[in-house]
Structures are given as C-alpha cells and as structure tokens.
PDB file of C-alpha atoms in Angstrom:
ATOM      1  CA  UNK A   1     101.286 108.497  72.602  1.00 45.00           C
ATOM      2  CA  UNK A   2      99.247 105.340  72.671  1.00 43.00           C
ATOM      3  CA  UNK A   3      95.498 105.669  73.008  1.00 46.00           C
ATOM      4  CA  UNK A   4      94.062 103.127  75.465  1.00 44.00           C
ATOM      5  CA  UNK A   5      90.529 103.238  74.092  1.00 44.00           C
ATOM      6  CA  UNK A   6      89.304 100.234  76.088  1.00 50.00           C
ATOM      7  CA  UNK A   7      90.026 102.083  79.335  1.00 48.00           C
ATOM      8  CA  UNK A   8      88.705 105.489  78.324  1.00 40.00           C
ATOM      9  CA  UNK A   9      86.240 105.463  81.199  1.00 47.00           C
ATOM     10  CA  UNK A  10      88.964 104.820  83.802  1.00 61.00           C
ATOM     11  CA  UNK A  11      90.472 108.155  84.843  1.00 62.00           C
ATOM     12  CA  UNK A  12      93.378 106.477  86.640  1.00 63.00           C
ATOM     13  CA  UNK A  13      94.448 104.613  83.524  1.00 64.00           C
ATOM     14  CA  UNK A  14      93.931 107.734  81.439  1.00 59.00           C
ATOM     15  CA  UNK A  15      96.354 109.515  83.774  1.00 59.00           C
ATOM     16  CA  UNK A  16      98.791 106.606  83.466  1.00 61.00           C
ATOM     17  CA  UNK A  17      98.444 106.806  79.678  1.00 57.00           C
ATOM     18  CA  UNK A  18      99.272 110.532  79.648  1.00 54.00           C
ATOM     19  CA  UNK A  19     102.348 109.938  81.807  1.00 57.00           C
ATOM     20  CA  UNK A  20     103.370 106.825  79.895  1.00 62.00           C
ATOM     21  CA  UNK A  21     106.911 106.251  78.597  1.00 70.00           C
ATOM     22  CA  UNK A  22     105.374 105.104  75.297  1.00 74.00           C
ATOM     23  CA  UNK A  23     106.059 108.252  73.303  1.00 72.00           C
ATOM     24  CA  UNK A  24     108.021 108.481  70.067  1.00 66.00           C
ATOM     25  CA  UNK A  25     109.411 111.900  71.007  1.00 64.00           C
ATOM     26  CA  UNK A  26     111.043 110.312  74.065  1.00 63.00           C
ATOM     27  CA  UNK A  27     112.240 107.009  72.698  1.00 62.00           C
ATOM     28  CA  UNK A  28     113.174 107.917  69.154  1.00 60.00           C
ATOM     29  CA  UNK A  29     116.573 109.403  70.043  1.00 64.00           C
ATOM     30  CA  UNK A  30     117.786 106.622  72.356  1.00 69.00           C
ATOM     31  CA  UNK A  31     117.327 103.512  70.227  1.00 77.00           C
ATOM     32  CA  UNK A  32     120.896 102.284  70.753  1.00 81.00           C
ATOM     33  CA  UNK A  33     120.622 102.695  74.525  1.00 84.00           C
ATOM     34  CA  UNK A  34     117.312 100.825  74.540  1.00 86.00           C
ATOM     35  CA  UNK A  35     118.862  97.944  72.579  1.00 89.00           C
ATOM     36  CA  UNK A  36     121.642  97.782  75.168  1.00 92.00           C
ATOM     37  CA  UNK A  37     119.102  97.752  78.015  1.00 91.00           C
ATOM     38  CA  UNK A  38     117.075  95.093  76.196  1.00 93.00           C
ATOM     39  CA  UNK A  39     120.109  92.782  76.075  1.00 94.00           C
ATOM     40  CA  UNK A  40     120.977  93.528  79.704  1.00 95.00           C
ATOM     41  CA  UNK A  41     117.450  92.772  80.909  1.00 95.00           C
ATOM     42  CA  UNK A  42     117.294  89.504  78.974  1.00 96.00           C
ATOM     43  CA  UNK A  43     120.554  88.484  80.659  1.00 96.00           C
ATOM     44  CA  UNK A  44     119.294  89.571  84.095  1.00 94.00           C
ATOM     45  CA  UNK A  45     116.079  87.590  83.575  1.00 95.00           C
ATOM     46  CA  UNK A  46     118.053  84.424  82.848  1.00 96.00           C
ATOM     47  CA  UNK A  47     120.472  84.851  85.754  1.00 96.00           C
ATOM     48  CA  UNK A  48     117.657  85.707  88.190  1.00 95.00           C
ATOM     49  CA  UNK A  49     115.779  82.568  87.154  1.00 96.00           C
ATOM     50  CA  UNK A  50     118.778  80.249  87.365  1.00 94.00           C
ATOM     51  CA  UNK A  51     120.276  81.773  90.517  1.00 94.00           C
ATOM     52  CA  UNK A  52     117.089  81.853  92.570  1.00 96.00           C
ATOM     53  CA  UNK A  53     115.988  78.405  91.393  1.00 95.00           C
ATOM     54  CA  UNK A  54     119.321  77.078  92.629  1.00 93.00           C
ATOM     55  CA  UNK A  55     118.883  78.893  95.952  1.00 93.00           C
ATOM     56  CA  UNK A  56     115.390  77.447  96.428  1.00 94.00           C
ATOM     57  CA  UNK A  57     116.654  73.922  95.738  1.00 91.00           C
ATOM     58  CA  UNK A  58     119.546  74.473  98.144  1.00 89.00           C
ATOM     59  CA  UNK A  59     117.239  75.831 100.881  1.00 89.00           C
ATOM     60  CA  UNK A  60     114.989  72.805 100.456  1.00 88.00           C
ATOM     61  CA  UNK A  61     117.935  70.533 101.243  1.00 83.00           C
ATOM     62  CA  UNK A  62     119.405  72.677 104.029  1.00 79.00           C
ATOM     63  CA  UNK A  63     118.266  71.491 107.466  1.00 78.00           C
ATOM     64  CA  UNK A  64     120.501  73.387 109.906  1.00 79.00           C
ATOM     65  CA  UNK A  65     118.777  76.757 109.439  1.00 81.00           C
ATOM     66  CA  UNK A  66     115.882  77.585 111.776  1.00 86.00           C
ATOM     67  CA  UNK A  67     112.684  76.834 109.727  1.00 91.00           C
ATOM     68  CA  UNK A  68     111.136  80.346 110.094  1.00 93.00           C
ATOM     69  CA  UNK A  69     114.441  81.959 109.056  1.00 90.00           C
ATOM     70  CA  UNK A  70     114.691  79.599 106.112  1.00 92.00           C
ATOM     71  CA  UNK A  71     111.113  80.463 105.135  1.00 95.00           C
ATOM     72  CA  UNK A  72     111.970  84.175 105.109  1.00 95.00           C
ATOM     73  CA  UNK A  73     114.923  83.660 102.763  1.00 94.00           C
ATOM     74  CA  UNK A  74     112.847  81.298 100.662  1.00 94.00           C
ATOM     75  CA  UNK A  75     110.196  83.999 100.291  1.00 96.00           C
ATOM     76  CA  UNK A  76     112.885  86.465  99.169  1.00 95.00           C
ATOM     77  CA  UNK A  77     114.155  83.945  96.627  1.00 95.00           C
ATOM     78  CA  UNK A  78     110.597  83.317  95.356  1.00 96.00           C
ATOM     79  CA  UNK A  79     110.082  87.061  94.959  1.00 97.00           C
ATOM     80  CA  UNK A  80     113.358  87.378  93.040  1.00 96.00           C
ATOM     81  CA  UNK A  81     112.406  84.355  90.936  1.00 96.00           C
ATOM     82  CA  UNK A  82     109.094  86.044  90.063  1.00 96.00           C
ATOM     83  CA  UNK A  83     111.088  89.083  88.951  1.00 95.00           C
ATOM     84  CA  UNK A  84     113.088  86.836  86.618  1.00 94.00           C
ATOM     85  CA  UNK A  85     110.112  85.013  85.099  1.00 96.00           C
ATOM     86  CA  UNK A  86     107.413  87.732  85.211  1.00 95.00           C
ATOM     87  CA  UNK A  87     108.654  91.290  85.753  1.00 94.00           C
ATOM     88  CA  UNK A  88     111.755  91.034  83.574  1.00 95.00           C
ATOM     89  CA  UNK A  89     109.988  89.484  80.534  1.00 95.00           C
ATOM     90  CA  UNK A  90     107.340  92.207  80.758  1.00 94.00           C
ATOM     91  CA  UNK A  91     110.065  94.860  80.888  1.00 93.00           C
ATOM     92  CA  UNK A  92     111.748  93.227  77.897  1.00 94.00           C
ATOM     93  CA  UNK A  93     108.401  93.304  76.072  1.00 93.00           C
ATOM     94  CA  UNK A  94     108.229  97.032  76.798  1.00 91.00           C
ATOM     95  CA  UNK A  95     111.641  97.643  75.204  1.00 90.00           C
ATOM     96  CA  UNK A  96     110.769  95.499  72.194  1.00 91.00           C
ATOM     97  CA  UNK A  97     107.474  97.340  71.680  1.00 89.00           C
ATOM     98  CA  UNK A  98     109.255 100.704  71.823  1.00 87.00           C
ATOM     99  CA  UNK A  99     111.946  99.610  69.370  1.00 87.00           C
ATOM    100  CA  UNK A 100     109.298  98.325  66.942  1.00 87.00           C
ATOM    101  CA  UNK A 101     106.926 101.300  67.464  1.00 82.00           C
ATOM    102  CA  UNK A 102     104.122  99.060  68.718  1.00 86.00           C
ATOM    103  CA  UNK A 103     102.534 101.667  70.965  1.00 82.00           C
ATOM    104  CA  UNK A 104      99.419  99.675  71.895  1.00 84.00           C
ATOM    105  CA  UNK A 105     101.569  96.815  73.159  1.00 86.00           C
ATOM    106  CA  UNK A 106     103.866  99.349  74.806  1.00 86.00           C
ATOM    107  CA  UNK A 107     101.061 100.758  76.937  1.00 86.00           C
ATOM    108  CA  UNK A 108      99.977  97.378  78.273  1.00 88.00           C
ATOM    109  CA  UNK A 109     103.564  96.193  78.799  1.00 90.00           C
ATOM    110  CA  UNK A 110     104.351  99.407  80.658  1.00 88.00           C
ATOM    111  CA  UNK A 111     101.219  99.075  82.795  1.00 89.00           C
ATOM    112  CA  UNK A 112     101.902  95.424  83.644  1.00 92.00           C
ATOM    113  CA  UNK A 113     105.549  96.234  84.373  1.00 91.00           C
ATOM    114  CA  UNK A 114     104.417  98.962  86.765  1.00 89.00           C
ATOM    115  CA  UNK A 115     102.157  96.599  88.715  1.00 92.00           C
ATOM    116  CA  UNK A 116     104.501  93.590  88.860  1.00 94.00           C
ATOM    117  CA  UNK A 117     107.641  95.549  89.759  1.00 92.00           C
ATOM    118  CA  UNK A 118     105.964  97.426  92.578  1.00 92.00           C
ATOM    119  CA  UNK A 119     104.340  94.279  94.018  1.00 95.00           C
ATOM    120  CA  UNK A 120     107.590  92.296  94.059  1.00 95.00           C
ATOM    121  CA  UNK A 121     109.557  95.281  95.367  1.00 93.00           C
ATOM    122  CA  UNK A 122     107.045  95.818  98.166  1.00 94.00           C
ATOM    123  CA  UNK A 123     107.167  92.136  99.150  1.00 96.00           C
ATOM    124  CA  UNK A 124     110.992  92.213  99.183  1.00 95.00           C
ATOM    125  CA  UNK A 125     111.049  95.307 101.409  1.00 94.00           C
ATOM    126  CA  UNK A 126     108.447  93.807 103.720  1.00 96.00           C
ATOM    127  CA  UNK A 127     110.347  90.503 103.978  1.00 96.00           C
ATOM    128  CA  UNK A 128     113.618  92.263 104.779  1.00 95.00           C
ATOM    129  CA  UNK A 129     111.868  94.247 107.517  1.00 95.00           C
ATOM    130  CA  UNK A 130     110.504  90.987 108.948  1.00 96.00           C
ATOM    131  CA  UNK A 131     114.005  89.464 108.809  1.00 95.00           C
ATOM    132  CA  UNK A 132     115.358  92.398 110.831  1.00 94.00           C
ATOM    133  CA  UNK A 133     112.626  91.910 113.442  1.00 95.00           C
ATOM    134  CA  UNK A 134     113.362  88.175 113.452  1.00 94.00           C
ATOM    135  CA  UNK A 135     117.067  88.790 114.142  1.00 93.00           C
ATOM    136  CA  UNK A 136     116.244  91.215 116.964  1.00 93.00           C
ATOM    137  CA  UNK A 137     113.827  88.755 118.574  1.00 93.00           C
ATOM    138  CA  UNK A 138     116.462  86.026 118.384  1.00 90.00           C
ATOM    139  CA  UNK A 139     118.748  88.261 120.438  1.00 89.00           C
ATOM    140  CA  UNK A 140     116.140  89.476 122.927  1.00 89.00           C
ATOM    141  CA  UNK A 141     114.217  86.253 123.547  1.00 88.00           C
ATOM    142  CA  UNK A 142     117.120  83.831 123.863  1.00 83.00           C
ATOM    143  CA  UNK A 143     115.826  80.335 124.569  1.00 83.00           C
ATOM    144  CA  UNK A 144     112.197  81.482 124.139  1.00 89.00           C
ATOM    145  CA  UNK A 145     112.876  82.502 120.523  1.00 90.00           C
ATOM    146  CA  UNK A 146     111.937  79.133 119.007  1.00 90.00           C
ATOM    147  CA  UNK A 147     108.704  79.070 120.998  1.00 91.00           C
ATOM    148  CA  UNK A 148     107.625  82.572 119.976  1.00 92.00           C
ATOM    149  CA  UNK A 149     108.860  82.696 116.368  1.00 92.00           C
ATOM    150  CA  UNK A 150     107.171  79.662 114.827  1.00 94.00           C
ATOM    151  CA  UNK A 151     106.844  78.544 111.230  1.00 94.00           C
ATOM    152  CA  UNK A 152     103.072  79.128 111.244  1.00 95.00           C
ATOM    153  CA  UNK A 153     103.349  82.691 112.554  1.00 95.00           C
ATOM    154  CA  UNK A 154     106.063  83.513 110.041  1.00 96.00           C
ATOM    155  CA  UNK A 155     103.989  82.097 107.187  1.00 96.00           C
ATOM    156  CA  UNK A 156     100.931  84.127 108.223  1.00 97.00           C
ATOM    157  CA  UNK A 157     103.076  87.270 108.425  1.00 96.00           C
ATOM    158  CA  UNK A 158     104.415  86.735 104.901  1.00 97.00           C
ATOM    159  CA  UNK A 159     100.941  86.071 103.499  1.00 97.00           C
ATOM    160  CA  UNK A 160      99.769  89.346 105.040  1.00 96.00           C
ATOM    161  CA  UNK A 161     102.742  91.067 103.371  1.00 95.00           C
ATOM    162  CA  UNK A 162     101.801  89.684  99.953  1.00 96.00           C
ATOM    163  CA  UNK A 163      98.147  90.709 100.392  1.00 96.00           C
ATOM    164  CA  UNK A 164      99.022  94.240 101.520  1.00 95.00           C
ATOM    165  CA  UNK A 165     101.440  94.667  98.608  1.00 94.00           C
ATOM    166  CA  UNK A 166      98.911  93.522  96.005  1.00 95.00           C
ATOM    167  CA  UNK A 167      96.016  95.512  97.467  1.00 94.00           C
ATOM    168  CA  UNK A 168      98.214  98.587  97.830  1.00 91.00           C
ATOM    169  CA  UNK A 169      99.202  98.667  94.172  1.00 90.00           C
ATOM    170  CA  UNK A 170      95.686  97.811  92.956  1.00 91.00           C
ATOM    171  CA  UNK A 171      94.432 101.009  94.567  1.00 89.00           C
ATOM    172  CA  UNK A 172      95.929 102.708  91.500  1.00 85.00           C
ATOM    173  CA  UNK A 173      92.812 101.623  89.587  1.00 84.00           C
ATOM    174  CA  UNK A 174      90.755 103.606  92.078  1.00 84.00           C
ATOM    175  CA  UNK A 175      92.957 106.611  92.853  1.00 82.00           C
ATOM    176  CA  UNK A 176      96.690 107.002  91.988  1.00 82.00           C
ATOM    177  CA  UNK A 177      97.111 109.377  94.931  1.00 84.00           C
ATOM    178  CA  UNK A 178      96.117 106.585  97.322  1.00 87.00           C
ATOM    179  CA  UNK A 179      98.713 104.334  95.714  1.00 86.00           C
ATOM    180  CA  UNK A 180     101.340 107.026  96.092  1.00 85.00           C
ATOM    181  CA  UNK A 181     100.604 107.326  99.796  1.00 89.00           C
ATOM    182  CA  UNK A 182     100.578 103.533 100.200  1.00 89.00           C
ATOM    183  CA  UNK A 183     104.031 103.329  98.580  1.00 88.00           C
ATOM    184  CA  UNK A 184     105.429 106.148 100.714  1.00 88.00           C
ATOM    185  CA  UNK A 185     103.949 104.729 103.910  1.00 92.00           C
ATOM    186  CA  UNK A 186     105.061 101.170 103.174  1.00 91.00           C
ATOM    187  CA  UNK A 187     108.563 102.240 102.192  1.00 91.00           C
ATOM    188  CA  UNK A 188     108.935 104.394 105.304  1.00 92.00           C
ATOM    189  CA  UNK A 189     107.623 101.737 107.713  1.00 94.00           C
ATOM    190  CA  UNK A 190     109.820  98.976 106.259  1.00 93.00           C
ATOM    191  CA  UNK A 191     113.021 101.044 106.171  1.00 93.00           C
ATOM    192  CA  UNK A 192     112.493 102.598 109.613  1.00 95.00           C
ATOM    193  CA  UNK A 193     111.684  99.167 111.094  1.00 95.00           C
ATOM    194  CA  UNK A 194     114.844  97.647 109.631  1.00 94.00           C
ATOM    195  CA  UNK A 195     116.978 100.608 110.718  1.00 94.00           C
ATOM    196  CA  UNK A 196     115.675 100.591 114.299  1.00 95.00           C
ATOM    197  CA  UNK A 197     116.080  96.810 114.616  1.00 95.00           C
ATOM    198  CA  UNK A 198     119.680  96.772 113.375  1.00 94.00           C
ATOM    199  CA  UNK A 199     120.646  99.750 115.541  1.00 94.00           C
ATOM    200  CA  UNK A 200     119.108  97.980 118.554  1.00 94.00           C
ATOM    201  CA  UNK A 201     120.999  94.786 117.661  1.00 92.00           C
ATOM    202  CA  UNK A 202     124.352  96.537 117.409  1.00 91.00           C
ATOM    203  CA  UNK A 203     123.774  98.448 120.663  1.00 91.00           C
ATOM    204  CA  UNK A 204     122.947  95.237 122.527  1.00 88.00           C
ATOM    205  CA  UNK A 205     125.903  93.350 121.057  1.00 87.00           C
ATOM    206  CA  UNK A 206     128.236  96.226 121.885  1.00 84.00           C
ATOM    207  CA  UNK A 207     126.883  96.419 125.440  1.00 79.00           C
ATOM    208  CA  UNK A 208     127.335  92.665 125.943  1.00 73.00           C
ATOM    209  CA  UNK A 209     130.861  92.826 124.560  1.00 70.00           C
ATOM    210  CA  UNK A 210     131.797  95.615 127.005  1.00 66.00           C
ATOM    211  CA  UNK A 211     130.363  93.593 129.896  1.00 63.00           C
ATOM    212  CA  UNK A 212     132.429  90.550 128.930  1.00 55.00           C
ATOM    213  CA  UNK A 213     135.580  92.657 128.651  1.00 51.00           C
ATOM    214  CA  UNK A 214     134.967  94.134 132.121  1.00 51.00           C
ATOM    215  CA  UNK A 215     134.508  90.747 133.773  1.00 55.00           C
ATOM    216  CA  UNK A 216     136.911  88.603 131.760  1.00 51.00           C
ATOM    217  CA  UNK A 217     139.468  90.921 130.114  1.00 51.00           C
ATOM    218  CA  UNK A 218     142.238  88.372 129.642  1.00 49.00           C
ATOM    219  CA  UNK A 219     139.968  85.586 128.524  1.00 46.00           C
ATOM    220  CA  UNK A 220     138.236  87.822 126.012  1.00 47.00           C
ATOM    221  CA  UNK A 221     141.505  88.837 124.430  1.00 46.00           C
ATOM    222  CA  UNK A 222     142.932  85.308 124.223  1.00 45.00           C
ATOM    223  CA  UNK A 223     139.872  83.291 123.246  1.00 45.00           C
ATOM    224  CA  UNK A 224     137.510  83.483 120.261  1.00 43.00           C
ATOM    225  CA  UNK A 225     133.916  84.656 120.467  1.00 44.00           C
ATOM    226  CA  UNK A 226     131.565  81.832 121.532  1.00 48.00           C
ATOM    227  CA  UNK A 227     130.185  79.901 118.590  1.00 42.00           C
ATOM    228  CA  UNK A 228     126.522  80.894 119.043  1.00 67.00           C
ATOM    229  CA  UNK A 229     127.351  84.607 119.133  1.00 77.00           C
ATOM    230  CA  UNK A 230     129.654  84.270 116.133  1.00 77.00           C
ATOM    231  CA  UNK A 231     126.933  82.491 114.179  1.00 80.00           C
ATOM    232  CA  UNK A 232     124.384  85.117 115.171  1.00 84.00           C
ATOM    233  CA  UNK A 233     126.689  87.909 113.988  1.00 85.00           C
ATOM    234  CA  UNK A 234     127.070  86.169 110.632  1.00 85.00           C
ATOM    235  CA  UNK A 235     123.299  85.833 110.284  1.00 85.00           C
ATOM    236  CA  UNK A 236     122.828  89.524 111.047  1.00 89.00           C
ATOM    237  CA  UNK A 237     125.633  90.427 108.631  1.00 89.00           C
ATOM    238  CA  UNK A 238     124.004  88.399 105.844  1.00 89.00           C
ATOM    239  CA  UNK A 239     120.602  90.044 106.375  1.00 89.00           C
ATOM    240  CA  UNK A 240     122.174  93.495 106.546  1.00 91.00           C
ATOM    241  CA  UNK A 241     124.102  92.966 103.310  1.00 93.00           C
ATOM    242  CA  UNK A 242     120.914  91.957 101.503  1.00 92.00           C
ATOM    243  CA  UNK A 243     119.134  94.998 102.982  1.00 92.00           C
ATOM    244  CA  UNK A 244     121.871  97.452 101.986  1.00 93.00           C
ATOM    245  CA  UNK A 245     122.176  95.996  98.477  1.00 93.00           C
ATOM    246  CA  UNK A 246     118.455  96.486  97.969  1.00 92.00           C
ATOM    247  CA  UNK A 247     118.607 100.086  99.200  1.00 91.00           C
ATOM    248  CA  UNK A 248     121.575 100.890  96.938  1.00 92.00           C
ATOM    249  CA  UNK A 249     119.772  99.302  93.975  1.00 92.00           C
ATOM    250  CA  UNK A 250     116.510 101.139  94.596  1.00 92.00           C
ATOM    251  CA  UNK A 251     117.760 104.581  95.635  1.00 92.00           C
ATOM    252  CA  UNK A 252     118.681 105.894  92.129  1.00 92.00           C
ATOM    253  CA  UNK A 253     115.288 104.776  90.807  1.00 90.00           C
ATOM    254  CA  UNK A 254     113.421 106.480  93.645  1.00 88.00           C
ATOM    255  CA  UNK A 255     115.350 109.693  92.964  1.00 90.00           C
ATOM    256  CA  UNK A 256     114.455 109.628  89.253  1.00 89.00           C
ATOM    257  CA  UNK A 257     110.810 108.950  90.106  1.00 83.00           C
ATOM    258  CA  UNK A 258     110.764 111.934  92.461  1.00 83.00           C
ATOM    259  CA  UNK A 259     112.314 114.135  89.768  1.00 84.00           C
ATOM    260  CA  UNK A 260     109.799 112.860  87.232  1.00 78.00           C
ATOM    261  CA  UNK A 261     106.871 113.964  89.395  1.00 75.00           C
ATOM    262  CA  UNK A 262     108.444 117.425  89.757  1.00 76.00           C
ATOM    263  CA  UNK A 263     109.721 118.052  86.233  1.00 71.00           C
ATOM    264  CA  UNK A 264     107.799 115.689  83.987  1.00 69.00           C
ATOM    265  CA  UNK A 265     109.706 113.354  81.659  1.00 69.00           C
ATOM    266  CA  UNK A 266     112.418 115.093  79.622  1.00 73.00           C
ATOM    267  CA  UNK A 267     114.678 112.937  77.457  1.00 73.00           C
ATOM    268  CA  UNK A 268     117.559 112.922  79.938  1.00 75.00           C
ATOM    269  CA  UNK A 269     115.300 111.818  82.783  1.00 81.00           C
ATOM    270  CA  UNK A 270     113.700 109.134  80.610  1.00 80.00           C
ATOM    271  CA  UNK A 271     117.172 107.816  79.860  1.00 81.00           C
ATOM    272  CA  UNK A 272     118.084 107.768  83.555  1.00 86.00           C
ATOM    273  CA  UNK A 273     114.776 106.193  84.496  1.00 86.00           C
ATOM    274  CA  UNK A 274     115.278 103.180  82.224  1.00 87.00           C
ATOM    275  CA  UNK A 275     118.828 102.594  83.491  1.00 91.00           C
ATOM    276  CA  UNK A 276     117.799 102.873  87.147  1.00 92.00           C
ATOM    277  CA  UNK A 277     114.790 100.628  86.514  1.00 91.00           C
ATOM    278  CA  UNK A 278     117.173  97.997  85.162  1.00 93.00           C
ATOM    279  CA  UNK A 279     119.331  98.416  88.279  1.00 93.00           C
ATOM    280  CA  UNK A 280     116.296  97.667  90.461  1.00 93.00           C
ATOM    281  CA  UNK A 281     115.650  94.411  88.604  1.00 93.00           C
ATOM    282  CA  UNK A 282     119.352  93.531  88.716  1.00 94.00           C
ATOM    283  CA  UNK A 283     119.004  93.229  92.493  1.00 94.00           C
ATOM    284  CA  UNK A 284     117.166  89.925  91.966  1.00 94.00           C
ATOM    285  CA  UNK A 285     120.280  88.459  90.339  1.00 94.00           C
ATOM    286  CA  UNK A 286     122.619  89.798  93.036  1.00 94.00           C
ATOM    287  CA  UNK A 287     120.783  88.284  96.009  1.00 93.00           C
ATOM    288  CA  UNK A 288     121.687  84.643  95.235  1.00 93.00           C
ATOM    289  CA  UNK A 289     125.355  85.677  95.169  1.00 93.00           C
ATOM    290  CA  UNK A 290     124.940  87.347  98.573  1.00 92.00           C
ATOM    291  CA  UNK A 291     123.304  84.246 100.054  1.00 90.00           C
ATOM    292  CA  UNK A 292     126.193  82.070  98.875  1.00 89.00           C
ATOM    293  CA  UNK A 293     128.780  84.571 100.087  1.00 89.00           C
ATOM    294  CA  UNK A 294     127.385  85.400 103.513  1.00 87.00           C
ATOM    295  CA  UNK A 295     125.444  82.268 104.587  1.00 85.00           C
ATOM    296  CA  UNK A 296     127.748  79.282 104.990  1.00 83.00           C
ATOM    297  CA  UNK A 297     124.928  76.715 105.145  1.00 82.00           C
ATOM    298  CA  UNK A 298     123.413  77.980 101.884  1.00 86.00           C
ATOM    299  CA  UNK A 299     126.838  78.078 100.233  1.00 87.00           C
ATOM    300  CA  UNK A 300     127.491  74.448 101.155  1.00 86.00           C
ATOM    301  CA  UNK A 301     124.015  73.375 100.009  1.00 85.00           C
ATOM    302  CA  UNK A 302     124.536  75.152  96.673  1.00 87.00           C
ATOM    303  CA  UNK A 303     127.886  73.374  96.228  1.00 87.00           C
ATOM    304  CA  UNK A 304     126.266  70.013  96.953  1.00 84.00           C
ATOM    305  CA  UNK A 305     123.420  70.762  94.527  1.00 84.00           C
ATOM    306  CA  UNK A 306     125.826  71.810  91.781  1.00 85.00           C
ATOM    307  CA  UNK A 307     127.903  68.678  92.378  1.00 85.00           C
ATOM    308  CA  UNK A 308     124.792  66.499  92.057  1.00 82.00           C
ATOM    309  CA  UNK A 309     123.753  68.259  88.855  1.00 80.00           C
ATOM    310  CA  UNK A 310     127.196  67.839  87.307  1.00 81.00           C
ATOM    311  CA  UNK A 311     127.338  64.158  88.283  1.00 82.00           C
ATOM    312  CA  UNK A 312     123.890  63.550  86.749  1.00 76.00           C
ATOM    313  CA  UNK A 313     124.970  64.943  83.369  1.00 71.00           C
ATOM    314  CA  UNK A 314     125.731  62.279  80.743  1.00 71.00           C
ATOM    315  CA  UNK A 315     129.424  61.770  80.049  1.00 58.00           C
TER     316      UNK A 315
END
C-alpha cells in the first residue's frame, strides 16, 4: 500500500490511505478487467464532454423554457460536464497508476477522485431535488409561479447547493465520520424531498383529473388534455426520468460502499466497486440523451445546433 508520507500528521488521510484501493494484492489479479474499465471510462469522459457541451449550447439558444427551469437544467449539464473533464480523467489516472504500479500517484488520484465524484454527485442530487420542488410550485402557485420562482432566487439556491456540497466533503480532512453523516443526511434529504414532491404532484393531477371527469365526462373523453397541462406533464416526466436514472446509476455503488464498510475490501467487492463506480460516472453521459428524448424544446435546439455545425464544416 502506498505510503503518503507528506500527510503523516493528518489522521483522516492516514485512515483514507489504509482503506485505499491502491494495493497490489487487490489489483494484481484483475488487470484485464481494469484495462476494460480504463477504456470504458475514457469513452464515457469523451461522450460526457461532447454531450453536455452540446446541451449547454442548445440551452443557451432555447428561449421558450422558463429561465429558472432552464438554469436548473444548465446547472445539471455543467455538473455532468465537470464529471467528463475533471472526475473522469482523475478516475482514468487512477486506473493507469494501478496498471503501471505507480502507487504514489494512485493514492493522490484515488483521493482526488473521491473528492470530485462526491462533490459533483451531491450537486446533482441537490439540483434534482430543487427541480422537483420547482415543478410542485409551478402546480401549486399557478399564475404566481413566475413571480415567486425568479432567476435570482434559483441562482442563489444553486450556489448554496454548491457551497454545501464542497464544505460537506471537505469535512473529511477534519473527521471522516462527519463526512459520512453529511453524505447520509444530504442523500436522505434530497431523495425524500424529491419523493414527496412527485407524490404530491401526482396526487394533485389525479384529483384534478377526477374533478374534470365528474363535471365534463363527455368532453373529457372526446377532447385532448389542455395544452398547458400536457406541457406540464411532459416537464414533470422529463425531471422524473432524470431522477430515476440517477438513482438506478447510484444504487449499486451505494450498496457496494455499504458492504465495504461492513466487510472491508475483498477482491470480489473491489471488482464490483470499480464497475459500479464506472456506472455512476456513466450517468453524466446518459443525461444529455434524456434531455433530447423527453424535452421537446431541447431536442429541437440540439437539432438546430447540429445543423449549424454541419453547415459550417468545409465541403
């Protein structure tokens, strides 16, 4: 195991060093799997960079989305872009250091990967929770929504999310137990907030639908849903798809982390941990596809951007 001599006085980093994945007895028997994961993560880094850059350009051109809502999706895309240009290269550096037996580099790459991945993951979870609250407020406030949910308030909320995420993970340098509680608390608050908001949304929509059926049964059966309600449902569906994709991507990793704290790091768990860690980062490449699939305005803006890029290429 690597010896982090420069941090010998820091007990938190000593603990991180003892629990590090930079051990020849762990990595020596899975070289082929690590090479495969190295290639996969290089590919994910490229696709996350290209996909989220395209989404950011498209969102810049899109004018029909409500500015605070557009800011929320832009923040998600920025977070995913940071995964592609920061977290993924660091993770790739970790794999390369393991494959070349550079244990000093491995320790620092592993440490930096730990900090960057948790910060960007925390910001993504926080942003998705804010999106769920935003969708609920749009339903509850009606015409007052644009007065209450302003661009300035949304921006301040996102800045607070970034600060809390960074401060929360930096507590590891003081006490890893504090960081563990910060992660558990943040994860619980974000997921419970999103769950409660979406349940409330579906209950309200179902209640309104029943009321319409009671008052206008024939009209409801023969005519389509009003345009504003249909558009709102699509917006909620898009946010919910992004939320569920993130949960599905993160759940296997969280399970392996829980098992690691209970059983240590046997070879089989190390193997699973690296695959599930790659799945977490893959989420940043999947989100641009979800935006294009579920948000019509973004899909059209992406098409226009791609058309402009192709037309600007020399013949």
